[in-house]
């Protein structure tokens, strides 16, 4: 595509240099430039992409998008806002692929990944070709890719959507993080439907206040449904959790048709008669499409919420309740979410991804409900992330646990001991006895100790890392998988 043609996606631009320059790719990271690419210079929060333009040119970039003319010998498309331009130009370059897919975005503090897996399974079982995008991985056709982040940068997103179109994808189910919404990664993307899981504290390092965090999530819904067509195929849906106060705001923001789900409040898709055991969850579904009993292998009341959001979305797509039930009942586990580590031991070991106060409250209240012995928790808090959630996570964990091992969870560039010290005031707040916890920065040692000390019927919850296979220390990702470490410790104890 010629630079001139690409520039037509924006009204106010200025081309400095040859407008007929051929662009064969589009990229915002100088480290990924290939010859012929257009390099987008994005002023970031940590560095300014304009400083990397010489490196991009050295690697073969044929033109730049800049916010000011740089003294460099390549054509430049000068724009007002490079981040906005990145979203608009990449959509144009890849031919607006989100319009060719039925894209269902899922946002909320907890439950996004789980919900994407549930809904994707239901749709796949119906014979649809599905795409998936989120924290654990991206799926395009039958190929799986590792993800750097939960929601990709706009240029990568558009490229991924185009690849999904090329393999005949009908539905793409994706997690939409608050960072992505705030940073405009999903600007101009056409969503078919949006699902809201819940809102509780996280990421205040970035959003600063809960109001700003909620407003970021709201962006997904304010963009839905703007333009009725009368054609039921084009109809857009906002699927909202009736038991979460933020839903009322999102309902006001959206023009999409609202479907509500929940447990406590009256709503369109509701679960009653809920039973929770260590082996699964059963409930009666009462919905606008009828009533039915569900028996899922997924553990925890929070997974009933995740199921309800997915059921509502699937019903909106015209899938029968019976088919939805069959799919949901077939799912054994979502990678790293309440995953059992079973080596035949007489205590239960669960690996879970709870890494917020609310996530921990949900995971631990579930464990409390079925634990016959003590509840022992191993957890930590991520470095370079919301510090104010640390004592809150300590408090919640202490409230539900008989014994605690406070340890490291991706300290990143922070001092691991200092992170642990930020958690301790939360334990003191509920007068947690000093004899009931240990601070062990080495996560492997903490897991080993928890396993060595477990008695029959005890439950050990290893929280925070779930599917992760690394421990990030000073920017270096060291191999670390809670499930493998726990497995080895259980076996070690048996010998
Ligand atoms: C707060 C945040 O999300 N920041 C993201 C944002 O950073 P930024 O705008 O500050 O960019 P920057 O790092 O200053 O770089 C500016 C520009 O220079 C470019 N650059 C930079 C270095 C270089 O050598 N060459 C180069 O070209 C960069 O590609 C970028 O275009 O844009 C960058 C490029 O896309 C991202 O790498 C970066 O993610 C950071 C690393 C991050 O950790 N993000 C996390 C918090 C995040 O996004 N998490 C959510 C999930 C959260 C959840 O819901 O749990 C997610 O969607 O993953
Ligand atoms: N609906 C829910 N409500 C509250 N807690 C939940 C819910 N679903 C899952 N959780 C808890 O949160 C943890 C993370 O779940 P999941 O990975 O599905 O969330 P996520 O929103 O994708 O998280 P992230 O923002 O890190 O991508 C789970 O391991 C579980 O402990
Ligand atoms: N999406 C979340 C994941 C946190 C997972 C936890 N293991 C941590 O590193 O804090 C984040 O980037 O904040
Ligand atoms: Mg996720």
XYZ file of C-alpha atoms and ligand atoms in Angstrom:
598
model
C 0.000 0.000 0.000
C 1.246 3.507 -0.827
C 1.859 5.953 2.044
C -0.690 8.341 0.460
C -3.387 5.653 0.464
C -2.647 4.742 4.088
C -2.800 8.411 5.097
C -6.353 8.634 3.721
C -7.532 6.967 6.939
C -6.878 10.254 8.737
C -8.206 13.730 7.962
C -5.492 15.886 9.461
C -2.027 14.734 8.404
C 0.937 16.020 6.510
C 3.224 13.887 4.356
C 6.820 15.010 4.523
C 8.649 13.327 1.638
C 7.556 10.912 -1.090
C 3.825 10.101 -0.724
C 4.174 7.210 -3.200
C 6.492 5.262 -0.921
C 5.383 1.646 -0.754
C 4.517 0.305 2.715
C 4.682 -3.476 3.099
C 4.109 -3.718 6.845
C 3.324 -1.619 9.886
C 5.083 -1.770 13.249
C 5.401 0.259 16.475
C 8.382 -1.552 17.997
C 11.768 -0.826 16.442
C 12.985 -4.251 17.553
C 10.497 -5.950 15.234
C 11.019 -3.861 12.062
C 11.362 -5.651 8.716
C 12.466 -3.964 5.463
C 9.594 -1.964 3.926
C 7.733 -1.456 7.203
C 6.186 1.813 8.297
C 7.510 2.582 11.811
C 5.066 4.321 14.161
C 6.848 6.599 16.653
C 4.722 6.431 19.806
C 5.501 8.755 22.730
C 5.158 6.257 25.600
C 4.971 6.422 29.361
C 8.555 5.248 29.756
C 10.323 6.084 26.472
C 9.605 8.079 23.321
C 9.292 5.945 20.183
C 10.667 8.893 18.137
C 14.071 8.126 19.705
C 14.008 4.684 18.069
C 13.384 5.956 14.527
C 17.088 5.776 13.513
C 17.219 2.157 14.662
C 14.038 1.376 12.722
C 15.492 2.977 9.581
C 18.704 1.007 10.011
C 16.574 -2.159 9.979
C 14.878 -1.082 6.735
C 11.826 0.996 7.723
C 10.609 2.740 4.557
C 8.650 5.531 6.278
C 7.696 6.875 9.703
C 4.606 8.116 11.481
C 5.667 10.981 13.717
C 4.160 13.765 15.813
C 6.898 16.166 14.652
C 9.185 16.159 11.611
C 12.400 14.336 12.430
C 15.653 15.212 10.728
C 15.886 11.807 9.049
C 16.058 10.835 5.383
C 12.807 8.842 5.063
C 9.242 9.987 4.266
C 7.203 10.891 7.328
C 3.485 10.980 7.929
C 3.107 13.693 10.552
C 0.005 13.263 12.738
C -1.565 14.950 15.767
C -1.743 11.838 17.927
C 0.486 8.900 17.022
C -1.338 6.446 19.283
C -4.687 7.258 17.651
C -3.004 7.123 14.238
C -1.635 3.685 15.109
C -5.185 2.368 15.694
C -6.642 4.057 12.595
C -3.797 3.280 10.172
C -3.453 -0.344 11.192
C -7.217 -0.904 10.808
C -6.963 0.606 7.305
C -3.809 -1.312 6.407
C -5.369 -4.659 7.362
C -8.745 -3.853 5.737
C -10.919 -3.463 8.840
C -10.915 -7.178 9.762
C -13.009 -6.793 12.934
C -16.024 -6.155 10.694
C -15.589 -9.589 9.135
C -15.576 -11.368 12.497
C -18.102 -11.636 15.286
C -15.920 -10.250 18.006
C -16.992 -10.750 21.606
C -14.982 -8.713 24.129
C -14.857 -9.612 27.803
C -13.817 -7.088 30.420
C -13.805 -6.961 34.236
C -11.305 -7.346 37.057
C -11.561 -11.126 37.457
C -12.931 -13.964 35.376
C -12.036 -12.707 31.876
C -9.730 -15.568 30.877
C -12.026 -18.197 32.358
C -15.077 -16.739 30.611
C -13.324 -16.594 27.224
C -12.519 -20.307 27.525
C -16.094 -21.237 28.434
C -17.680 -19.248 25.632
C -15.111 -20.369 23.073
C -15.825 -24.012 23.937
C -19.585 -23.523 23.529
C -19.144 -21.869 20.127
C -16.565 -24.392 18.920
C -18.850 -27.283 19.874
C -21.467 -25.704 17.578
C -19.072 -26.109 14.662
C -17.994 -22.481 14.467
C -14.380 -21.636 13.706
C -13.199 -19.705 16.725
C -10.380 -17.392 17.640
C -9.308 -16.715 21.207
C -7.171 -13.981 22.635
C -6.136 -13.339 26.200
C -3.748 -13.791 29.108
C -2.830 -17.421 28.497
C -2.615 -17.534 24.729
C -4.006 -16.557 21.351
C -5.682 -19.073 19.056
C -5.933 -18.528 15.317
C -7.610 -21.476 13.617
C -5.896 -24.488 15.171
C -2.631 -22.670 15.916
C -1.775 -21.346 19.374
C 0.542 -18.424 20.113
C 2.089 -17.119 23.336
C 1.002 -13.649 24.368
C 3.159 -10.821 25.689
C 0.119 -9.112 27.171
C -3.562 -9.894 27.722
C -4.747 -7.483 25.009
C -2.344 -6.724 22.178
C -1.330 -3.283 20.906
C -3.698 -2.005 18.175
C -1.334 -2.793 15.302
C -0.820 -6.378 16.494
C -4.528 -6.778 17.135
C -5.476 -5.781 13.606
C -2.841 -8.153 12.215
C -4.167 -10.996 14.371
C -7.758 -10.298 13.333
C -6.733 -10.377 9.659
C -5.048 -13.773 10.216
C -8.229 -14.982 11.897
C -10.266 -13.874 8.884
C -7.874 -15.709 6.561
C -8.602 -19.026 8.288
C -12.367 -18.444 8.136
C -12.949 -17.503 11.760
C -16.585 -16.927 12.678
C -16.185 -15.745 16.268
C -13.237 -14.257 18.139
C -13.571 -14.229 21.918
C -11.132 -11.843 23.507
C -10.187 -10.390 26.858
C -10.166 -6.628 26.858
C -7.988 -5.275 29.658
C -8.525 -1.864 31.218
C -5.015 -0.880 30.064
C -6.015 -1.704 26.501
C -9.182 0.380 26.725
C -7.390 3.319 28.332
C -4.437 3.230 25.942
C -6.676 3.032 22.868
C -5.450 -0.419 21.800
C -9.037 -1.325 20.834
C -10.044 2.038 19.347
C -12.006 1.614 16.112
C -12.490 -2.100 16.629
C -15.970 -3.323 15.854
C -17.260 -5.471 18.731
C -20.302 -7.663 18.204
C -20.904 -8.024 21.950
C -19.322 -7.161 25.265
C -19.406 -9.086 28.535
C -18.731 -7.484 31.915
C -17.605 -9.862 34.687
C -17.069 -7.694 37.776
C -15.185 -4.710 39.158
C -12.981 -4.670 42.265
C -9.634 -3.171 43.159
C -6.641 -3.759 40.900
C -4.250 -1.725 38.773
C -4.516 1.486 40.807
C -0.816 2.016 40.061
C -1.987 2.813 36.531
C -5.575 4.091 36.843
C -5.030 5.881 40.217
C -8.704 5.785 41.291
C -11.487 3.217 41.134
C -13.603 5.773 39.235
C -10.971 6.034 36.496
C -10.603 2.242 36.438
C -14.390 1.813 36.062
C -14.488 4.503 33.362
C -11.854 2.574 31.375
C -13.952 -0.600 31.533
C -17.008 1.426 30.506
C -15.375 2.323 27.195
C -16.127 -1.161 25.887
C -19.847 -0.643 26.440
C -20.135 2.985 25.396
C -18.905 1.970 21.935
C -21.378 -0.891 21.542
C -24.604 -0.661 19.583
C -24.160 2.796 18.102
C -26.214 2.397 14.966
C -29.309 0.238 14.786
C -29.825 -1.633 11.521
C -33.028 -3.521 12.171
C -31.190 -6.648 11.061
C -30.999 -9.147 13.922
C -27.617 -10.408 12.627
C -26.084 -6.979 13.232
C -27.552 -6.622 16.691
C -25.061 -5.939 19.450
C -25.360 -7.105 23.044
C -24.039 -5.815 26.343
C -23.993 -8.710 28.788
C -23.844 -7.328 32.295
C -23.484 -8.783 35.790
C -26.625 -7.685 37.639
C -24.940 -8.293 41.013
C -22.163 -5.757 40.349
C -22.972 -2.101 40.982
C -20.892 -0.934 37.991
C -23.347 -2.592 35.582
C -25.952 0.147 36.085
C -23.466 2.713 34.746
C -22.501 0.530 31.782
C -26.190 0.010 30.979
C -26.652 3.777 30.732
C -23.561 4.106 28.526
C -24.474 1.531 25.911
C -26.869 1.515 22.963
C -26.582 -2.263 22.680
C -29.349 -4.540 23.895
C -28.656 -5.422 27.508
C -28.835 -8.966 28.847
C -28.291 -9.269 32.588
C -27.061 -12.301 34.504
C -26.451 -12.999 38.155
C -27.324 -14.824 41.325
C -28.586 -12.293 43.872
C -30.555 -9.710 41.840
C -33.474 -10.348 39.493
C -32.043 -10.736 35.972
C -32.450 -12.388 32.575
C -30.095 -15.335 33.139
C -29.956 -16.399 36.768
C -28.535 -19.277 38.809
C -30.424 -20.584 41.830
C -30.066 -23.638 44.087
C -26.277 -23.505 43.871
C -24.234 -26.362 45.315
C -20.435 -26.204 45.581
C -18.113 -29.101 46.322
C -14.438 -29.871 45.785
C -15.475 -31.776 42.656
C -17.618 -29.142 40.992
C -20.604 -26.866 40.974
C -24.294 -27.501 40.391
C -27.048 -24.953 39.858
C -30.461 -24.422 38.363
C -30.489 -21.993 35.478
C -33.553 -19.794 35.162
C -33.510 -17.758 31.968
C -35.586 -16.095 29.273
C -34.847 -19.213 27.195
C -36.064 -21.703 29.801
C -34.836 -23.539 32.895
C -32.291 -26.327 33.242
C -29.980 -27.976 35.799
C -26.235 -27.633 35.212
C -23.519 -29.783 36.805
C -20.095 -28.336 36.021
C -16.697 -29.719 36.940
C -15.447 -26.165 37.531
C -15.109 -25.305 41.204
C -16.370 -22.178 42.993
C -19.342 -19.819 43.050
C -17.301 -17.374 40.954
C -17.285 -19.933 38.156
C -21.074 -19.930 38.244
C -20.841 -16.218 37.411
C -18.375 -16.954 34.602
C -20.711 -19.639 33.273
C -23.728 -17.302 33.445
C -22.032 -14.598 31.358
C -21.078 -17.197 28.760
C -24.558 -18.734 28.780
C -26.116 -15.299 28.206
C -23.761 -14.598 25.298
C -24.411 -18.015 23.752
C -28.187 -17.627 24.086
C -27.896 -14.286 22.285
C -26.257 -16.196 19.406
C -29.265 -18.507 19.221
C -27.571 -21.577 20.736
C -29.910 -23.900 22.619
C -29.713 -24.286 26.392
C -29.230 -28.019 26.012
C -26.194 -27.537 23.768
C -24.743 -24.893 26.079
C -25.154 -27.209 29.054
C -23.396 -30.077 27.260
C -20.418 -27.878 26.432
C -20.080 -26.373 29.899
C -20.376 -29.743 31.585
C -17.582 -31.137 29.407
C -14.995 -28.596 30.608
C -12.726 -30.146 33.246
C -10.525 -27.207 34.153
C -9.219 -23.903 32.818
C -5.409 -23.884 32.805
C -4.098 -22.709 36.209
C -7.521 -21.818 37.587
C -8.399 -23.980 40.613
C -6.254 -26.679 39.006
C -5.787 -29.773 41.165
C -2.265 -31.192 41.569
C -2.949 -34.831 42.292
C -0.191 -37.329 42.979
C -2.454 -39.521 45.105
C -1.680 -37.624 48.331
C -4.259 -37.413 51.155
C -4.398 -33.597 51.118
C -5.672 -31.394 48.317
C -3.345 -29.066 46.396
C -4.889 -26.363 44.187
C -3.067 -23.944 41.913
C -5.061 -20.791 41.177
C -4.489 -17.426 39.490
C -6.142 -15.235 42.167
C -4.001 -12.094 42.336
C -6.419 -9.432 43.569
C -8.168 -9.039 46.954
C -11.497 -10.021 45.387
C -9.995 -12.940 43.442
C -8.460 -14.280 46.662
C -11.691 -13.787 48.567
C -13.548 -15.783 45.931
C -10.979 -18.558 45.704
C -10.575 -18.884 49.469
C -14.253 -18.678 50.376
C -14.789 -21.524 47.914
C -12.006 -23.568 49.486
C -13.436 -22.868 52.950
C -16.764 -24.204 51.838
C -15.466 -27.696 51.151
C -12.249 -27.980 53.197
C -12.458 -30.742 55.792
C -9.011 -30.031 57.241
C -6.922 -26.855 57.552
C -6.702 -24.232 54.792
C -3.064 -23.401 54.013
C -2.344 -20.609 51.543
C 0.823 -19.768 49.623
C 0.683 -16.367 47.951
C 2.511 -13.134 47.157
C 1.985 -9.851 45.324
C 3.430 -8.759 42.002
C 6.211 -6.174 41.888
C 5.785 -2.935 39.871
C 2.019 -3.255 40.279
C -0.659 -1.688 42.509
C 0.988 -1.444 45.975
C -2.219 -0.562 47.771
C -3.683 -3.983 47.038
C -0.889 -5.735 48.982
C -2.166 -5.270 52.589
C -5.701 -5.906 51.302
C -4.585 -9.221 49.834
C -2.847 -10.009 53.147
C -6.001 -9.246 55.107
C -8.306 -11.336 52.924
C -5.908 -14.266 52.864
C -5.417 -14.178 56.629
C -9.172 -14.043 57.183
C -9.694 -17.350 55.413
C -6.476 -19.306 56.106
C -5.336 -21.392 59.058
C -1.735 -21.034 57.955
C -0.030 -18.717 55.495
C 3.191 -18.738 53.525
C 3.787 -15.249 52.205
C 6.167 -15.445 49.263
C 7.227 -13.844 45.965
C 5.072 -13.503 42.842
C 7.006 -11.830 40.032
C 8.939 -9.239 42.078
C 10.001 -7.655 38.764
C 12.267 -4.687 39.591
C 11.248 -4.433 43.265
C 13.003 -5.819 46.344
C 11.140 -9.081 47.195
C 11.495 -8.548 50.961
C 9.986 -5.080 50.686
C 6.938 -6.486 48.853
C 6.443 -9.036 51.631
C 6.663 -6.246 54.209
C 3.863 -4.384 52.376
C 1.600 -7.416 52.874
C 2.195 -7.847 56.626
C 0.089 -4.857 57.863
C -2.943 -6.599 56.338
C -2.321 -9.619 58.549
C -1.978 -7.385 61.617
C -5.288 -5.717 60.769
C -7.126 -8.958 61.516
C -4.779 -9.793 64.440
C -3.442 -12.795 62.577
C -1.264 -14.755 65.052
C 2.470 -14.473 64.337
C 2.814 -18.232 64.777
C 0.443 -18.834 61.873
C 2.505 -17.386 59.071
C 5.979 -17.315 57.613
C 7.597 -14.919 55.186
C 9.584 -17.010 52.679
C 10.653 -14.967 49.614
C 11.856 -18.087 47.764
C 8.584 -19.397 46.251
C 9.917 -22.914 45.758
C 10.839 -23.192 49.430
C 7.467 -21.764 50.466
C 5.582 -24.355 48.377
C 7.798 -27.174 49.653
C 7.226 -26.142 53.266
C 3.465 -25.893 52.774
C 3.392 -29.387 51.314
C 5.704 -30.874 53.934
C 3.499 -29.480 56.706
C 0.098 -30.536 55.326
C -2.012 -33.053 57.228
C -4.685 -35.434 55.894
C -7.674 -33.580 54.343
C -5.921 -30.199 54.475
C -6.264 -27.947 51.450
C -3.270 -25.995 50.124
C -4.124 -23.103 47.830
C -1.135 -21.853 45.840
C -2.391 -18.546 44.505
C -1.285 -15.853 42.070
C 0.609 -17.513 39.237
C -1.855 -20.065 37.849
C -0.752 -20.922 34.306
C 2.434 -18.825 34.467
C 5.629 -20.728 33.791
C 8.097 -18.142 35.032
C 9.144 -15.968 37.952
C 10.044 -12.459 36.758
C 13.019 -11.169 38.756
C 14.636 -7.927 37.572
C 13.245 -8.370 34.070
C 14.574 -11.920 33.714
C 11.963 -14.641 33.425
C 13.234 -17.684 35.322
C 11.492 -21.024 34.685
C 8.893 -21.505 37.405
C 5.620 -23.399 37.311
C 3.657 -23.741 40.569
C 2.143 -27.014 39.347
C 5.517 -28.626 38.589
C 7.080 -27.344 41.806
C 4.116 -28.642 43.830
C 4.195 -31.985 42.021
C 7.899 -32.446 42.764
C 7.396 -31.474 46.412
C 4.516 -33.936 46.845
C 6.576 -36.735 45.283
C 9.615 -35.745 47.362
C 7.582 -36.037 50.540
C 6.314 -39.495 49.562
C 9.836 -40.916 49.201
C 0.986 0.656 31.065
C 1.098 -0.090 29.791
O 0.295 -0.917 29.492
N 2.132 0.222 29.012
C 2.288 -0.347 27.671
C 2.564 0.792 26.712
O 3.713 1.396 27.191
P 4.105 2.851 26.801
O 3.033 3.538 26.054
O 4.610 3.490 28.015
O 5.296 2.563 25.796
P 6.847 2.625 26.080
O 7.322 1.366 26.670
O 7.172 3.913 26.766
O 7.392 2.681 24.575
C 6.968 3.709 23.661
C 7.102 3.218 22.272
O 8.481 2.953 21.998
C 8.608 1.705 21.372
N 9.923 1.149 21.619
C 10.385 0.935 22.868
C 11.623 0.377 23.070
C 12.405 0.030 21.948
O 13.532 -0.491 22.023
N 11.912 0.283 20.708
C 10.703 0.823 20.520
O 10.298 1.015 19.378
C 7.484 0.880 21.958
O 7.132 -0.223 21.144
C 6.356 1.897 22.047
O 5.659 1.936 20.833
O 2.765 0.306 25.405
C 3.890 -0.596 25.308
C 3.998 -1.014 23.853
O 2.814 -1.614 23.421
C 3.663 -1.814 26.227
O 4.801 -2.651 26.187
C 3.426 -1.346 27.658
O 3.044 -2.468 28.442
C 3.719 -2.595 29.701
C 5.059 -3.251 29.510
C 2.877 -3.452 30.669
O 3.403 -4.071 31.569
N 1.587 -3.475 30.523
C 0.695 -4.246 31.404
C 0.423 -3.533 32.731
C -0.608 -4.478 30.680
O -0.874 -3.906 29.630
N -1.436 -5.361 31.240
C -2.744 -5.653 30.694
C -3.454 -6.702 31.542
C -3.797 -6.214 32.884
C -4.907 -7.027 33.517
O -6.083 -6.841 33.175
O -4.620 -7.833 34.421
C -2.624 -6.307 29.328
O -3.494 -6.071 28.467
O -1.713 -7.132 29.200
N -16.016 -14.210 38.158
C -15.057 -14.131 39.066
N -15.193 -13.335 40.155
C -14.217 -13.244 41.072
N -13.071 -13.946 41.038
C -12.879 -14.752 39.980
C -13.856 -14.888 38.939
N -13.390 -15.757 38.041
C -12.180 -16.128 38.447
N -11.864 -15.541 39.630
C -10.615 -15.654 40.403
O -9.679 -14.817 39.715
C -8.579 -15.594 39.218
C -8.239 -15.125 37.820
O -9.259 -15.541 36.926
P -9.134 -15.231 35.377
O -7.781 -15.568 34.950
O -10.277 -15.857 34.693
O -9.316 -13.636 35.445
P -8.801 -12.482 34.482
O -9.845 -11.422 34.589
O -8.543 -13.012 33.145
O -7.438 -12.001 35.132
P -6.298 -11.053 34.418
O -6.783 -9.653 34.592
O -5.064 -11.269 35.165
O -6.191 -11.452 32.996
C -9.043 -17.037 39.255
O -7.948 -17.884 39.429
C -9.998 -17.056 40.422
O -9.325 -17.190 41.655
N -2.533 -9.256 34.431
C -2.014 -9.162 35.784
C -1.458 -10.477 36.154
C -0.872 -10.560 37.549
C -0.330 -11.917 37.838
C 0.549 -12.009 39.028
N 1.243 -13.259 38.963
C 1.525 -10.849 39.090
O 2.564 -10.966 38.474
O 1.237 -9.866 39.779
C -0.983 -8.055 35.837
O -0.173 -7.949 34.906
O -1.018 -7.295 36.779
Mg -6.922 -12.828 31.954
